[in-house]
Amino acid sequence: MYTIRPQYLFYLTLCFIVVIITLIICTIGMTVQKKRRLLRKDKIAGQVSEWLAETVLEDDRDAAVKGAFNIPGNIQVILRKKKALDIVLDELILLRKSFNGSAGYNLEKLYRQLQLNKLSLRKLQSRRWHIKIKGIQELASMKQEQHLNNITQYINHSNQYIRTEAQTALVRYWGYEGLQFLDFTDYPVTEWQQLNLMHLLLQQPAINDAPIGKWLNSSNASVVQFALKLVAEERDSRHYEAVIQCLGHPNEGVNVQAVLCLGQIADTSIIKTLIVHYKNANEMMRIAIVNVLEKTGTSRGLSFIRKKSTTDSEVVKLACLKHLQQHSITTRAM
Amino acid sequence: MWQEFLYNFIIYIIFTYSVITLGFYLFIGVYSIGETRRYLNKSSFTDHSLLASSPYAPSISILAPAFNEELTVVQNVRSLLSIYYNQLELIVINDGSTDDSLHKLIIAYDMEPASHLYYQHIPTRLVKCIYKSRNPVYHKLILIDKENGGKSDALNAGINVADSRYLVCIDVDCILEQDALVKLISPFLQTGEAPVIATGGVVRIANSCIVENGRLTEINLPRKFLPRTQALEYIRAFLLGRMAWSRLNGLLLISGAFGAFDRNIVIKAGGYNTKTVGEDMELLVRMRRYMEEHKLPYKVTYIPDPLCWTEVPDTYKILGKQRNRWARGTLETLKLHRVMFFNPRYGLLGMLSYPYWFFFEFLGPIVEFLGFVAFIIFIILGMVDWPFFLALLAFIYTLGFLFSLFAILMETYTYNQYKKKGDLTQLILTAFVEPLLFHPFIIWSAVRGDIDFLRKKKSWGDMERKGFATKLETNS
Amino acid sequence: MKILIAEDEPLMLKTLALRLRKDGHEVITAADGRQATDYFLNADMDMVITDIMMPFASGLELLEIVRRRKDKKIPVIVLSAMGQENVVIEAFKLGADDYITKPFSPVELSMRVRRFTSAA
């Protein structure tokens, strides 16, 4: 006698076989669908590419009609299908990343003419976060300023990705002015986001009255870090005092960033301050200080490094010795 | 009477164990979907290329230990050098090769001895020389020549010499995609509060794929049976298993062929263990243990992108050796860290991850093997209840087959690498035949590995004594 | 001039090719590094315009191959999404003649190509 009757196992096995058949059908179905989708995309992209290329290159000055672009009959037929519009939208977005100037302007104009902004808006309103993000990115890259309010509502969203994309979109539109969210965000600004934003900001002209001072005093350590990077990049020495304050910040990352920043904005007078802060600094900060001192190229800086190369912890010693080695190579070369 | 009791007892144990195992695998499979979907959705809008050139991107050192690879090492290094990432060091460690590897590299890349200062955080065998290239095109390449000490030792030497924030440890003959580094490093930068200390990536099978100039130009399902079954196995393990564990933040193993680590934490944890053959798993467990013991928040993540391709054994002999080594490595790691077993101090690691590895990855092959032995005995004793047995076999077989098909479905849903005509049929057939032609061999190799582990334990003593004796002689 | 353009985005490739054809050049297009290398080695190009990030072989590898030809000095313009200093320096170290960062205007590319035609 056994409590597990073979019949039960047999029935379960049959169930499994049913599931197996379902899985196989699903897999085949998925393969077919993916292939079909790819073929369709290639077909449509091929059909419209000639016309898109011509339109993008159209020179403003030549066009007799400064209004709408001419859309040939056959293209209009293709564009009646939503799938085709989606594909064209993707192509335009991709191209907008690479082209600016008159080509960029043409892309935006075509985007509006084909009413693709409606598609992007619909994406923005989607409940699925990755679709929403696509909407944000599309509206931002096509400079659809009139939809800014729709995007602004997400800059402090709890979903990390929505939040960062919305922030990025604002900075793309407004440059430094788009950084307002730094005033109040209590979420950390990730390293990736900081990297992204710096990249965008470098393409924009700096403005004089960005509230960097406020950000340097933020309670959000990542905001302070980012502000320090901004100060360093712009070589803005107006915030010198605030940056020195950051040397004593409780967050280690901020300390290190402050040292690096001083390396960019300060003159040799910084040496004394750095040496004073060295005492209480942790290893990472000490290495940063040593690096900056080396950059100053002063004899005082170098003698400090020389001293630390024999007395400090191994990791710091190594950094010092490397600098001394480099220095002796360069002086020998001179 | 007692025979029947014993019989039932053993049958129930095997049955329960199989059901729990397969049930757990299915749970893992379904649970992984969420994580994989999240990653795919994230990829749909993220542009990683910025990382390759931004001055704010973190510095990375690729560590590639090499031993006797003279035929391919120059080509492998060339393909690694072509990866586009600006703040990159490529550190190739020649682990005392007895062939021409070192010389070939020196010639090919115009290397000369360089005075490169570093601190030996982790003790290693003697580092004989560090080479750098005279040619500025190869300025990212650093070549370490050292005494033979094994893979772990070579990696440790690399860790010492590296001067960057993150380490990417690979096998030198792995083929990496162009954007492998930017994708692998992203999780470290996109984390909110808890820092990521390690990220693993999927390792795909390069057998039968076409490689030109160190780049993969055509993906093919492996033609031979053994690599093909391993392809299926890797899909199950990587796409389902590891993604699920990553979601739970309970991942215990990042493949030694492809993984990224925070260099500081690696050093604090003590570097690779040179006394184990499962150094990849052992390091990650130790790193996690370090973070748990110091009560520091952290994450270990995994990305499903196919970024790394490697050749797998295509003969039973070599495959057997590999699985034997894996079994020993697992046992060594489990033994070293047995303090975590069901220890709440180690959180999820101790309460779920470690027990899982113990009961399923380690005990699994043993239970199956003993079950098979028991079955043979029962046949001899004429005690087998055939209807029940056949029903049980069909049950377990179909459940296993189902799981493999689920893995195939997930692979199609995600990266769909095997798109050619007939690939799908081949995979399904492989999944069908695997339990007969592949699985038993794997079980047997694992059991042999366990036996070897026990045996070596005893014989270490002998080896040690011999070692000391020789030392005394040379001293006097 | 006979110009080779290597770029992995099909529409961008088409647009640039069209722009240069309108200017009167003969344009050969390649969608990846391997194709580009093949075409370059099998035909006599007067100029090469290449993206950096491409499948199978990067623009910098292509640049190296172009520079190996000693008989003819073929101007190379490198296009890339990355515009940071270090990438520019690396490209010029390898022998690039000019460098354009995305986003850029096709008209600008056209002008820069013209500079090399007038020089030739």
Coordinates of C-alpha atoms in Angstrom, one line a residue, chain C:
Chain C
M1 CA 35.8 61.9 -55.1
K2 CA 35.1 58.3 -54.2
I3 CA 34.1 58.3 -50.6
L4 CA 33.5 55.4 -48.2
I5 CA 31.0 56.0 -45.4
A6 CA 30.9 53.5 -42.6
E7 CA 27.9 53.9 -40.2
D8 CA 25.7 51.3 -38.6
E9 CA 22.5 53.3 -38.4
P10 CA 20.9 52.7 -41.8
L11 CA 18.9 55.9 -42.1
M12 CA 21.8 58.0 -41.1
L13 CA 24.0 56.2 -43.6
K14 CA 21.5 56.9 -46.3
T15 CA 21.1 60.5 -45.4
L16 CA 24.8 61.2 -45.4
A17 CA 25.3 59.3 -48.6
L18 CA 22.5 61.3 -50.3
R19 CA 24.0 64.5 -49.0
L20 CA 27.4 63.7 -50.5
R21 CA 26.0 62.4 -53.7
K22 CA 24.1 65.6 -54.2
D23 CA 27.5 67.3 -53.9
G24 CA 28.7 65.2 -56.8
H25 CA 30.8 62.6 -55.1
E26 CA 30.7 58.8 -55.7
V27 CA 29.7 57.2 -52.4
I28 CA 30.2 53.6 -51.2
T29 CA 28.2 52.7 -48.0
A30 CA 29.1 50.2 -45.4
A31 CA 26.9 49.2 -42.5
D32 CA 29.6 47.7 -40.2
G33 CA 33.3 47.6 -39.6
R34 CA 33.8 44.4 -41.5
Q35 CA 32.1 45.5 -44.6
A36 CA 33.9 48.8 -44.5
T37 CA 37.3 47.1 -44.2
D38 CA 36.4 44.8 -47.1
Y39 CA 35.3 47.6 -49.4
F40 CA 38.3 49.7 -48.5
L41 CA 40.8 47.0 -49.2
N42 CA 39.1 46.0 -52.5
A43 CA 38.5 49.4 -54.0
D44 CA 40.4 52.6 -54.4
M45 CA 38.9 55.1 -52.1
D46 CA 39.8 58.8 -52.1
M47 CA 38.3 59.5 -48.7
V48 CA 36.8 57.6 -45.7
I49 CA 34.2 58.8 -43.3
T50 CA 33.6 56.5 -40.4
D51 CA 31.6 56.2 -37.2
I52 CA 33.5 54.9 -34.2
M53 CA 31.1 52.5 -32.6
M54 CA 30.2 49.8 -35.2
P55 CA 29.6 46.1 -35.1
F56 CA 32.6 43.8 -36.0
A57 CA 35.3 46.5 -36.2
S58 CA 35.4 49.9 -34.7
G59 CA 36.1 53.1 -36.6
L60 CA 39.4 53.3 -35.0
E61 CA 40.4 49.9 -36.3
L62 CA 39.3 51.0 -39.7
L63 CA 41.4 54.1 -39.3
E64 CA 44.4 52.0 -38.5
I65 CA 43.9 49.9 -41.6
V66 CA 43.5 53.0 -43.7
R67 CA 46.7 54.5 -42.3
R68 CA 48.6 51.3 -43.2
R69 CA 48.5 52.3 -46.8
K70 CA 51.6 54.3 -47.4
D71 CA 51.2 55.1 -51.1
K72 CA 48.2 57.4 -50.8
K73 CA 47.3 59.8 -48.1
I74 CA 43.6 59.2 -47.7
P75 CA 41.8 61.8 -45.6
V76 CA 39.7 60.3 -42.8
I77 CA 36.9 62.0 -41.0
V78 CA 35.7 60.3 -37.8
L79 CA 32.1 60.7 -36.6
S80 CA 31.1 59.9 -33.2
A81 CA 28.4 60.3 -30.5
M82 CA 31.1 60.8 -28.0
G83 CA 32.7 64.2 -27.9
Q84 CA 35.0 64.1 -25.0
E85 CA 38.6 65.2 -25.3
N86 CA 40.2 61.9 -24.7
V87 CA 38.3 60.2 -27.6
V88 CA 39.3 63.1 -29.9
I89 CA 42.9 62.8 -28.9
E90 CA 42.9 59.1 -29.5
A91 CA 41.4 59.5 -33.0
F92 CA 44.0 62.1 -33.9
K93 CA 46.8 60.0 -32.5
L94 CA 45.8 57.2 -34.8
G95 CA 45.9 59.6 -37.7
A96 CA 42.4 61.0 -38.2
D97 CA 42.2 64.2 -40.3
D98 CA 39.0 65.6 -38.9
Y99 CA 36.5 64.7 -36.2
I100 CA 32.8 65.5 -36.0
T101 CA 30.7 64.9 -32.9
K102 CA 27.1 64.0 -33.0
P103 CA 24.8 65.7 -33.2
F104 CA 26.0 67.5 -36.2
S105 CA 24.6 69.0 -39.4
P106 CA 25.0 67.1 -42.7
V107 CA 25.7 70.4 -44.3
E108 CA 28.7 70.8 -42.0
L109 CA 30.0 67.4 -43.1
S110 CA 29.5 68.4 -46.7
M111 CA 31.6 71.5 -46.1
R112 CA 34.4 69.6 -44.4
V113 CA 34.5 67.1 -47.2
R114 CA 34.8 70.0 -49.6
R115 CA 37.8 71.2 -47.8
F116 CA 39.6 68.0 -48.7
T117 CA 38.5 68.0 -52.3
S118 CA 39.8 71.5 -52.8
A119 CA 43.1 70.5 -51.2
A120 CA 43.3 67.4 -53.5

